[in-house]
Amino acid sequence: DVKVTQSSRYLVKRTGEKVFLECVQDMDHENMFWYRQDPGLGLRLIYFSYDVKMKEKGDIPEGYSVSREKKERFSLILESASTNQTSMYLCASRPTGFRNYEQYFGPGTRLTVT
Amino acid sequence: AQSVTQLDSHVSVSEGTPVLLRCNYSSSYSPSLFWYVQHPNKGLQLLLKYTSAATLVKGINGFEAEFKKSETSFHLTKPSAHMSDAAEYFCVVISVVNTDKLIFGTGTRLQVFP
């Protein structure tokens, strides 16, 4: 069974703080993703990574950065948290392969920035 | 540009009655489509997927979806709702430009009444 874990289920941070959200997958997947989920907007892709030290911008990368130093771990960084970054953050992973499009999601981190 | 439209933001049914969650897609190419489910405070779980094989796709928990190219639809159905089906459901299309990119609908929240 694929398992994607996220370091925190709930997080409360203050405006201006640097925030780290951690994601770990145990299935040796090459590809990892960070999304944010907001009511009425579905999921929007922030960043993704094809391999260690590789990263690609998604649809809404502004205000975020990522780090992938190990294959199993993909970190999302909010350099200076703002209230409009209050959201649910979901991590996902996927193996490389022909027509292997399914992504496996973690349980999410609900971040509140005050 | 590709997109998916979930026609209902909320659907309410009684336990034991049929479920219909509607999804229309927009794509110039033969799309790959998913339905994901998200139970409260949980990550997303794949319900079923269409990748140009059989047009009627069976998924987990008794759900199925039919791909209709003439109607550009991929509606999700279940003959008899169960209380445990209460969740949010997302219709998803794979981007043809970048197969790492999932394009999400805005979600349909299903309520099941006893």
Coordinates of N, CA, C and O in Angstrom, one line a residue, chain A residues 5-6 23 29-30 33 41-42 50-51 62 66 69 71 73 75 81 89 96 114:
Chain A
T5 N 2.8 10.5 3.9 CA 2.5 11.1 5.2 C 2.9 12.6 5.2 O 3.9 13.0 4.5
Q6 N 2.2 13.4 5.9 CA 2.5 14.8 6.1 C 2.8 15.1 7.5 O 2.1 14.5 8.4
C23 N 6.6 16.3 3.6 CA 5.9 15.2 3.0 C 6.9 14.1 2.8 O 7.9 14.3 2.2
H29 N 8.6 6.6 -5.2 CA 8.1 7.3 -6.4 C 9.0 8.5 -6.8 O 9.6 9.2 -5.9
E30 N 9.2 8.6 -8.1 CA 10.0 9.7 -8.6 C 9.4 11.1 -8.5 O 10.1 12.1 -8.2
F33 N 4.4 16.1 -5.5 CA 3.6 17.3 -5.8 C 3.1 18.0 -4.5 O 2.8 17.3 -3.5
L41 N -12.7 26.1 -5.1 CA -11.6 26.2 -6.1 C -11.0 24.9 -6.5 O -10.1 24.8 -7.3
G42 N -11.4 23.8 -5.8 CA -10.7 22.5 -6.0 C -9.3 22.6 -5.5 O -8.9 23.3 -4.6
Y50 N 10.3 16.1 -10.3 CA 10.5 14.9 -11.0 C 11.6 14.0 -10.4 O 11.6 12.8 -10.6
D51 N 12.5 14.6 -9.6 CA 13.6 13.8 -9.0 C 14.2 14.6 -8.0 O 13.9 15.8 -7.8
E62 N 3.7 31.5 -6.5 CA 4.2 32.8 -5.8 C 4.0 32.7 -4.3 O 2.9 32.3 -3.8
V66 N 10.2 25.1 -2.6 CA 10.2 23.7 -2.3 C 11.7 23.2 -2.2 O 12.6 23.9 -2.7
E69 N 15.7 17.1 -1.2 CA 17.1 16.6 -1.0 C 17.2 15.1 -1.1 O 18.2 14.5 -1.3
K71 N 14.9 11.4 -2.2 CA 13.8 11.0 -3.1 C 12.4 10.9 -2.4 O 11.4 11.2 -2.9
R73 N 11.3 12.5 0.2 CA 10.9 13.7 1.0 C 10.8 14.9 0.1 O 11.7 15.3 -0.6
S75 N 9.6 19.0 0.6 CA 9.2 20.0 1.6 C 8.6 21.3 0.8 O 9.2 21.7 -0.2
A81 N 5.0 33.8 5.9 CA 3.6 33.4 5.8 C 2.7 34.7 5.8 O 3.0 35.6 6.5
Y89 N -3.2 22.1 2.7 CA -2.1 21.8 1.8 C -2.0 20.2 1.7 O -2.0 19.5 2.7
T96 N 7.0 7.1 -12.1 CA 7.1 7.3 -13.5 C 6.7 6.1 -14.2 O 7.0 5.0 -13.8
T114 N -2.2 33.6 11.2 CA -3.0 34.7 11.9 C -2.2 36.0 12.0 O -1.0 36.0 11.8

